Tab-separated table of C-alpha atoms in Angstrom:
chain	number	residue	atom	x	y	z
A	1271	MET	CA	-21.103	23.222	28.756
A	1272	LYS	CA	-23.530	20.324	29.224
A	1273	LYS	CA	-25.474	21.430	26.156
A	1274	TYR	CA	-22.227	21.388	24.178
A	1275	ILE	CA	-21.270	17.909	25.323
A	1276	PHE	CA	-24.279	16.371	23.647
A	1277	THR	CA	-24.457	18.445	20.496
A	1278	PHE	CA	-20.737	18.165	19.875
A	1279	CYS	CA	-20.320	14.482	20.594
A	1280	CYS	CA	-23.573	13.587	18.811
A	1281	LEU	CA	-27.252	13.150	19.477
A	1282	ILE	CA	-27.140	9.385	19.308
A	1283	MET	CA	-24.216	7.022	19.717
A	1284	ALA	CA	-24.063	3.263	20.059
A	1285	VAL	CA	-21.598	1.750	22.476
A	1286	GLN	CA	-21.012	-1.709	23.865
A	1287	THR	CA	-20.394	-3.017	27.350
A	1288	GLN	CA	-19.792	-6.743	27.531
A	1289	ALA	CA	-22.367	-8.159	25.070
A	1290	GLN	CA	-24.851	-5.329	25.386
A	1291	THR	CA	-25.332	-2.414	23.021
A	1292	VAL	CA	-25.956	0.948	24.645
A	1293	VAL	CA	-27.630	3.931	23.024
A	1294	VAL	CA	-26.931	7.328	24.551
A	1295	SER	CA	-29.411	10.080	23.861
A	1296	SER	CA	-30.299	13.363	25.485
A	1297	SER	CA	-33.522	15.137	26.242
A	1298	ASN	CA	-33.715	18.178	28.508
A	1299	LYS	CA	-30.203	17.341	29.761
A	1300	THR	CA	-31.238	13.822	30.795
A	1301	ALA	CA	-28.966	11.074	29.499
A	1302	THR	CA	-30.597	7.722	28.753
A	1303	LEU	CA	-28.553	4.604	28.020
A	1304	THR	CA	-30.747	1.983	26.370
A	1305	LEU	CA	-29.288	-1.521	26.455
A	1306	ARG	CA	-29.842	-4.059	23.720
A	1307	ASN	CA	-31.926	-6.163	26.097
A	1308	GLY	CA	-34.367	-3.275	26.425
A	1309	SER	CA	-33.415	-2.119	29.919
A	1310	THR	CA	-32.348	1.492	30.431
A	1311	LEU	CA	-30.071	3.566	32.623
A	1312	THR	CA	-30.991	7.209	33.120
A	1313	TYR	CA	-28.835	10.055	34.419
A	1314	THR	CA	-30.532	13.348	35.231
A	1315	SER	CA	-28.815	16.717	34.919
A	1316	GLU	CA	-28.441	16.786	38.703
A	1317	GLN	CA	-26.566	13.474	38.640
A	1318	TYR	CA	-23.867	14.159	36.056
A	1319	ASP	CA	-21.354	16.903	35.370
A	1320	SER	CA	-20.525	16.027	31.794
A	1321	ILE	CA	-20.551	13.276	29.174
A	1322	ARG	CA	-17.750	12.992	26.633
A	1323	VAL	CA	-16.720	10.798	23.729
A	1324	PHE	CA	-13.467	9.272	24.870
A	1325	ASN	CA	-11.854	6.984	22.331
A	1326	ASP	CA	-11.871	5.673	18.790
A	1327	LEU	CA	-15.223	5.483	17.074
A	1328	THR	CA	-14.579	2.304	15.106
A	1329	LEU	CA	-13.310	-0.111	17.747
A	1330	THR	CA	-15.297	-2.938	19.284
A	1331	SER	CA	-13.345	-2.638	22.509
A	1332	GLY	CA	-12.022	0.187	24.647
A	1333	TYR	CA	-13.791	3.033	26.356
A	1334	GLY	CA	-16.221	4.965	24.221
A	1335	VAL	CA	-18.234	7.262	26.499
A	1336	LYS	CA	-17.241	8.726	29.845
A	1337	ILE	CA	-20.028	9.863	32.180
A	1338	TYR	CA	-18.849	12.065	35.060
A	1339	LEU	CA	-21.283	11.890	37.972
A	1340	THR	CA	-21.548	14.752	40.402
A	1341	GLY	CA	-19.437	14.187	43.491
A	1342	GLU	CA	-17.486	11.275	42.017
A	1343	THR	CA	-13.844	11.488	40.963
A	1344	LYS	CA	-13.945	8.589	38.493
A	1345	SER	CA	-16.059	8.363	35.365
A	1346	HIS	CA	-18.481	5.623	34.349
A	1347	ASP	CA	-17.076	4.213	31.084
A	1348	TYR	CA	-18.910	2.396	28.298
A	1349	LEU	CA	-17.339	0.479	25.420
A	1350	ILE	CA	-17.706	1.267	21.736
A	1351	SER	CA	-19.341	-0.923	19.135
A	1352	ALA	CA	-20.534	1.590	16.544
A	1353	TYR	CA	-21.155	5.277	16.058
A	1354	GLU	CA	-23.773	7.236	14.138
A	1355	PHE	CA	-24.143	10.953	13.569
A	1356	THR	CA	-27.714	12.160	13.351
A	1357	THR	CA	-26.725	15.713	12.427
A	1358	SER	CA	-25.929	16.427	8.785
A	1359	GLY	CA	-22.385	17.042	7.628
A	1360	GLY	CA	-19.502	18.051	9.793
A	1361	GLY	CA	-17.295	21.111	9.889
A	1362	GLY	CA	-18.287	24.282	8.109
A	1363	GLY	CA	-21.782	24.135	9.557
A	1364	ASP	CA	-22.923	25.993	12.631
A	1365	THR	CA	-25.788	23.817	13.821
A	1366	ASP	CA	-24.212	23.396	17.248
A	1367	GLY	CA	-22.259	26.622	17.703
A	1368	ASN	CA	-19.114	25.238	16.095
A	1369	ALA	CA	-18.464	26.579	12.608
A	1370	ASN	CA	-14.888	25.301	12.229
A	1371	ARG	CA	-15.004	21.753	13.568
A	1372	ASN	CA	-13.628	18.912	11.462
A	1373	SER	CA	-15.748	17.702	8.584
A	1374	LEU	CA	-16.486	14.126	7.709
A	1375	SER	CA	-13.507	13.658	5.419
A	1376	ASN	CA	-13.968	12.655	1.794
A	1377	TYR	CA	-10.651	10.818	1.966
A	1378	TYR	CA	-10.782	8.774	5.150
A	1379	ASP	CA	-13.558	6.400	6.203
A	1380	ALA	CA	-12.845	6.598	9.947
A	1381	SER	CA	-12.974	10.380	9.982
A	1382	LYS	CA	-15.634	10.469	12.706
A	1383	GLN	CA	-12.841	10.143	15.245
A	1384	MET	CA	-11.610	13.524	14.060
A	1385	TYR	CA	-14.282	15.024	16.280
A	1386	ASN	CA	-12.133	14.179	19.325
A	1387	LEU	CA	-10.825	17.284	21.049
A	1388	GLU	CA	-7.133	16.617	20.437
A	1389	TRP	CA	-7.544	16.860	16.665
A	1390	PRO	CA	-6.539	20.092	14.927
A	1391	ARG	CA	-8.444	21.091	11.824
A	1392	ILE	CA	-7.462	18.559	9.168
A	1393	ARG	CA	-6.249	19.554	5.718
A	1394	ASP	CA	-8.891	17.607	3.848
A	1395	ASN	CA	-7.360	16.837	0.467
A	1396	ALA	CA	-5.856	13.958	-1.460
A	1397	ASN	CA	-2.285	14.907	-0.461
A	1398	GLN	CA	-2.947	13.974	3.162
A	1399	SER	CA	-3.089	10.631	4.940
A	1400	TRP	CA	-4.521	10.069	8.421
A	1401	LEU	CA	-3.247	7.300	10.672
A	1402	ILE	CA	-4.922	6.122	13.869
A	1403	ARG	CA	-2.894	3.848	16.135
A	1404	GLU	CA	-4.943	1.608	18.412
A	1405	CYS	CA	-3.675	-0.770	21.072
A	1406	ASP	CA	-4.986	-2.499	24.196
A	1407	GLY	CA	-8.505	-1.182	23.569
A	1408	MET	CA	-7.325	2.435	23.481
A	1409	THR	CA	-6.344	4.986	20.869
A	1410	SER	CA	-2.611	5.505	21.252
A	1411	TYR	CA	-2.091	8.451	18.903
A	1412	GLN	CA	-3.145	9.902	15.544
A	1413	VAL	CA	-1.197	11.427	12.666
A	1414	GLU	CA	-1.814	13.690	9.718
A	1415	TRP	CA	0.844	12.956	7.098
A	1416	ASP	CA	1.616	15.174	4.116
A	1417	ASN	CA	2.351	12.884	1.173
A	1418	SER	CA	3.509	15.725	-1.060
A	1419	LEU	CA	6.170	16.813	1.450
A	1420	ILE	CA	6.893	13.319	2.852
A	1421	ALA	CA	6.482	14.709	6.352
A	1422	ASN	CA	4.386	14.510	9.505
A	1423	ARG	CA	2.064	17.528	9.742
A	1424	PHE	CA	1.120	16.725	13.338
A	1425	THR	CA	0.688	13.936	15.878
A	1426	CYS	CA	-2.147	14.285	18.397
A	1427	TYR	CA	-3.208	12.178	21.360
A	1428	GLN	CA	-4.635	12.137	24.879
A	1429	MET	CA	-2.946	11.669	28.235
A	1430	TYR	CA	-4.971	10.370	31.178
A	1431	ASP	CA	-4.398	8.118	34.159
A	1432	LYS	CA	-4.783	4.699	32.496
A	1433	ILE	CA	-2.898	5.251	29.272
A	1434	ALA	CA	-0.091	7.137	31.029
A	1435	THR	CA	0.677	4.219	33.350
A	1436	GLN	CA	4.369	3.270	33.168
A	1437	ASN	CA	4.212	-0.540	33.009
A	1438	VAL	CA	7.080	-1.409	30.649
A	1439	SER	CA	10.483	-0.145	29.590
A	1440	ARG	CA	11.102	1.911	26.461
A	1441	THR	CA	11.124	-0.047	23.226
A	1442	ASP	CA	13.104	1.032	20.153
A	1443	ASP	CA	11.614	-0.753	17.155
A	1444	PHE	CA	11.823	1.838	14.384
A	1445	LYS	CA	10.085	0.811	11.179
A	1446	GLU	CA	8.498	2.180	8.060
A	1447	ASP	CA	4.771	2.856	8.151
A	1448	THR	CA	3.301	0.576	5.530
A	1449	GLU	CA	-0.093	2.269	5.818
A	1450	LEU	CA	1.422	5.138	3.838
A	1451	PRO	CA	2.103	4.971	0.087
A	1452	SER	CA	5.545	3.484	-0.542
A	1453	SER	CA	6.665	6.513	-2.553
A	1454	THR	CA	5.668	9.082	0.078
A	1455	ARG	CA	6.695	7.480	3.358
A	1456	SER	CA	9.979	7.925	5.188
A	1457	THR	CA	12.322	4.962	5.448
A	1458	LEU	CA	15.057	3.720	7.727
A	1459	ALA	CA	17.540	4.524	4.964
A	1460	ASP	CA	16.466	8.181	5.141
A	1461	TYR	CA	17.965	8.392	8.638
A	1462	LYS	CA	20.939	6.016	8.358
A	1463	SER	CA	24.245	7.896	8.869
A	1464	SER	CA	22.384	11.177	8.320
A	1465	GLY	CA	23.553	12.868	11.507
A	1466	PHE	CA	19.945	13.312	12.631
A	1467	ASP	CA	18.065	11.527	15.408
A	1468	ARG	CA	14.778	9.789	14.727
A	1469	GLY	CA	12.880	12.190	16.958
A	1470	HIS	CA	9.541	11.036	18.371
A	1471	LEU	CA	6.490	13.291	18.431
A	1472	CYS	CA	4.377	10.988	20.589
A	1473	PRO	CA	7.284	9.676	22.676
A	1474	SER	CA	7.745	6.103	23.780
A	1475	ALA	CA	7.707	7.268	27.398
A	1476	ASP	CA	4.133	8.532	26.957
A	1477	ARG	CA	3.038	5.074	25.841
A	1478	ARG	CA	4.613	2.628	28.266
A	1479	TYR	CA	1.268	1.089	29.178
A	1480	SER	CA	2.344	-1.987	27.200
A	1481	THR	CA	5.216	-3.148	25.013
A	1482	ASP	CA	3.008	-3.162	21.936
A	1483	MET	CA	1.900	0.403	22.591
A	1484	SER	CA	5.488	1.530	23.066
A	1485	LYS	CA	6.463	-0.125	19.788
A	1486	GLN	CA	3.717	1.762	17.952
A	1487	THR	CA	5.418	5.080	18.679
A	1488	CYS	CA	8.383	3.928	16.561
A	1489	TYR	CA	6.553	4.052	13.249
A	1490	LEU	CA	8.483	6.575	11.167
A	1491	SER	CA	5.248	8.465	10.495
A	1492	ASN	CA	5.501	9.612	14.145
A	1493	ILE	CA	9.115	10.722	13.682
A	1494	GLN	CA	10.811	13.938	12.569
A	1495	PRO	CA	14.535	14.452	11.854
A	1496	GLN	CA	16.079	16.149	14.898
A	1497	VAL	CA	19.603	17.089	15.818
A	1498	HIS	CA	20.571	15.257	18.977
A	1499	TYR	CA	21.241	18.464	20.916
A	1500	HIS	CA	17.552	19.388	20.595
A	1501	ASN	CA	16.015	15.906	20.688
A	1502	GLY	CA	17.915	14.732	23.755
A	1503	GLY	CA	17.940	18.102	25.449
A	1504	GLN	CA	15.282	20.787	25.249
A	1505	TRP	CA	12.657	18.614	23.557
A	1506	ALA	CA	13.194	15.748	26.017
A	1507	THR	CA	12.780	18.185	28.915
A	1508	LEU	CA	9.473	19.414	27.484
A	1509	GLU	CA	8.284	15.845	27.005
A	1510	GLU	CA	8.900	15.187	30.674
A	1511	LYS	CA	6.938	18.332	31.574
A	1512	VAL	CA	3.981	17.015	29.599
A	1513	ARG	CA	4.025	13.795	31.608
A	1514	THR	CA	4.154	15.835	34.813
A	1515	TRP	CA	1.218	17.994	33.733
A	1516	THR	CA	-0.839	14.873	32.989
A	1517	THR	CA	-1.437	14.412	36.715
A	1518	SER	CA	-2.892	17.950	36.969
A	1519	PHE	CA	-5.843	17.262	34.683
A	1520	ASP	CA	-8.520	14.672	34.087
A	1521	THR	CA	-7.453	14.591	30.438
A	1522	LEU	CA	-4.576	16.352	28.700
A	1523	TYR	CA	-5.049	16.871	24.961
A	1524	VAL	CA	-1.715	16.968	23.152
A	1525	VAL	CA	-0.607	18.067	19.692
A	1526	LYS	CA	3.099	17.824	18.825
A	1527	ALA	CA	4.584	18.849	15.513
A	1528	ALA	CA	7.370	20.571	13.631
A	1529	THR	CA	7.232	23.201	10.917
A	1530	ILE	CA	7.254	21.806	7.371
A	1531	GLU	CA	5.931	24.900	5.577
A	1532	ASN	CA	6.267	28.667	5.909
A	1533	VAL	CA	5.700	30.252	9.313
A	1534	THR	CA	4.720	33.800	10.273
A	1535	ILE	CA	6.377	35.314	13.355
A	1536	ASN	CA	5.705	38.912	14.403
A	1537	GLY	CA	4.068	39.502	11.049
A	1538	VAL	CA	7.105	38.288	9.072
A	1539	THR	CA	6.800	35.171	6.932
A	1540	GLU	CA	9.812	32.870	6.623
A	1541	SER	CA	10.584	29.306	5.677
A	1542	GLY	CA	9.732	26.767	8.353
A	1543	VAL	CA	12.425	24.345	7.213
A	1544	LYS	CA	16.197	24.480	7.167
A	1545	SER	CA	18.173	24.596	3.938
A	1546	GLU	CA	19.625	21.111	4.401
A	1547	LEU	CA	17.761	17.856	3.894
A	1548	CYS	CA	18.026	14.657	5.892
A	1549	ASN	CA	19.903	12.300	3.556
A	1550	ASN	CA	18.869	14.500	0.621
A	1551	ARG	CA	15.215	13.498	0.981
A	1552	LEU	CA	13.440	14.507	4.203
A	1553	LEU	CA	12.683	18.075	5.262
A	1554	VAL	CA	14.486	19.285	8.386
A	1555	PRO	CA	12.151	21.520	10.461
A	1556	LYS	CA	13.341	24.867	11.737
A	1557	TYR	CA	10.938	24.858	14.700
A	1558	PHE	CA	9.262	22.268	16.940
A	1559	TYR	CA	6.151	23.050	18.955
A	1560	MET	CA	3.372	21.710	21.170
A	1561	ALA	CA	-0.284	22.653	21.650
A	1562	LEU	CA	-1.613	21.447	24.998
A	1563	MET	CA	-5.090	21.681	26.515
A	1564	GLY	CA	-6.052	20.355	29.935
A	1565	TYR	CA	-9.567	19.502	31.088
A	1566	THR	CA	-10.420	19.692	34.802
A	1567	LYS	CA	-13.507	17.719	35.731
A	1568	SER	CA	-14.152	19.350	39.116
A	1569	THR	CA	-14.596	22.780	37.515
A	1570	ASP	CA	-15.617	21.613	34.039
A	1571	THR	CA	-13.015	23.922	32.511
A	1572	TYR	CA	-10.271	23.902	29.899
A	1573	THR	CA	-6.917	25.652	29.876
A	1574	ALA	CA	-4.336	25.685	27.105
A	1575	VAL	CA	-0.787	26.672	26.212
A	1576	GLY	CA	1.422	26.663	23.133
A	1577	ILE	CA	5.138	25.903	23.401
A	1578	TRP	CA	7.529	26.974	20.647
A	1579	THR	CA	11.182	25.967	20.292
A	1580	TYR	CA	13.884	26.664	17.739
A	1581	HIS	CA	15.458	23.484	16.359
A	1582	SER	CA	18.744	24.442	17.925
A	1583	THR	CA	22.166	22.919	17.466
A	1584	GLN	CA	23.954	24.871	20.196
A	1585	ALA	CA	23.241	26.598	23.498
A	1586	SER	CA	23.325	30.113	22.017
A	1587	GLU	CA	20.336	29.202	19.807
A	1588	LYS	CA	18.234	27.691	22.566
A	1589	THR	CA	14.723	29.143	22.737
A	1590	GLU	CA	11.565	28.151	24.548
A	1591	GLU	CA	8.444	30.304	24.369
A	1592	TYR	CA	5.158	29.783	26.171
A	1593	ILE	CA	2.431	31.410	24.104
A	1594	THR	CA	-1.319	31.371	23.571
A	1595	ILE	CA	-2.862	28.918	21.144
A	1596	ASP	CA	-4.021	31.913	19.101
A	1597	GLU	CA	-0.388	32.955	18.651
A	1598	LEU	CA	0.620	29.392	17.774
A	1599	GLU	CA	-2.108	29.366	15.126
A	1600	ARG	CA	-0.835	32.637	13.664
A	1601	ARG	CA	2.661	31.178	13.372
A	1602	THR	CA	1.737	27.793	11.903
A	1603	GLY	CA	-1.564	28.368	10.095
A	1604	ILE	CA	-3.042	25.330	11.856
A	1605	ASP	CA	-6.408	25.563	13.632
A	1606	PHE	CA	-5.915	23.751	16.955
A	1607	PHE	CA	-8.721	22.396	19.160
A	1608	CYS	CA	-11.235	23.250	16.449
A	1609	ASN	CA	-13.734	20.734	17.827
A	1610	LEU	CA	-14.457	22.870	20.868
A	1611	PRO	CA	-17.605	25.008	20.517
A	1612	ASP	CA	-16.647	28.403	19.155
A	1613	ASP	CA	-17.271	30.399	22.324
A	1614	VAL	CA	-15.257	28.004	24.499
A	1615	GLU	CA	-12.494	27.783	21.905
A	1616	ALA	CA	-12.192	31.574	21.688
A	1617	THR	CA	-11.684	31.899	25.436
A	1618	VAL	CA	-9.331	28.946	25.843
A	1619	GLU	CA	-7.112	29.817	22.899
A	1620	SER	CA	-6.747	33.519	23.651
A	1621	THR	CA	-5.375	33.091	27.174
A	1622	TYR	CA	-2.309	31.510	28.716
A	1623	ASN	CA	-2.169	31.208	32.509
A	1624	SER	CA	1.335	30.315	33.654
A	1625	SER	CA	0.006	29.007	36.974
A	1626	ASP	CA	-1.801	26.221	35.095
A	1627	TRP	CA	1.492	25.066	33.571
A	1628	PRO	CA	4.150	25.268	36.295
């Protein structure tokens, strides 16, 4: 696992703490942080459990690298100033035991962040837009948006002790996302008097660290049309479970989405959207789902689960399945947690342990 941490995250990265630039490199599992003033900090393999990229790779503030020292419960965090890959290319190569990780996108300059573990495999073409919401020196959440379908393909983010702190009340400040093309973004008029809720994917309650962060969740790019029975019922209950599970892990990696294309269930392919549209414009998903992966520092292990729900309008249609990530991938066609090394990914995604997700 230690070998993976360095090859996956990178061989060299530049980060900033206060006014000093830090370079992290590895040699024989020894981590050396070289400060801009020439001094160095060295961690031997006996001193640390793991080192992980933690936040956005383009910020000049916020945590950038987390170093977990043996015997300590809290990480040593260093701030980001810049980031450089010394390996060639991105996904599709197998130089570090990961053949399916995200590539450096041809369509998005900040694509290096797509190496973070919460990211599914992106659909790297001109029909997609990628949105990264940053606030208070942290990455709040990230979106892949399908411009051709005018729909969110997925929202992904991390849950951990700091960002999950409940400091403020919920804020409802729904607004169009002007980072998307005007012709392919959803609007407030799309939902007005439609009969559908503006259903969050990254919910406001997951981002109550600050008022500004809560407001960010109300961009319509993070919203899907939901009937109130599902949005305020089954989906809300699952959202609360996610917040409960956050305390069980060092970091919880979260993907939330709804079906906007065909799905395959038990070998049968069907439409993933309902026949009706939201105000004759937006797709109405037939299913909503979550892909969750928890990391436990004390054992240096990952565990994952997929949750699948029917977009129900009445109690007789209520469904809630707990499945493996492999099964979720078969249903949706999306490659989740692709940035894990292949051997780790295969194990994590093929198993679901109910005791990990009470």
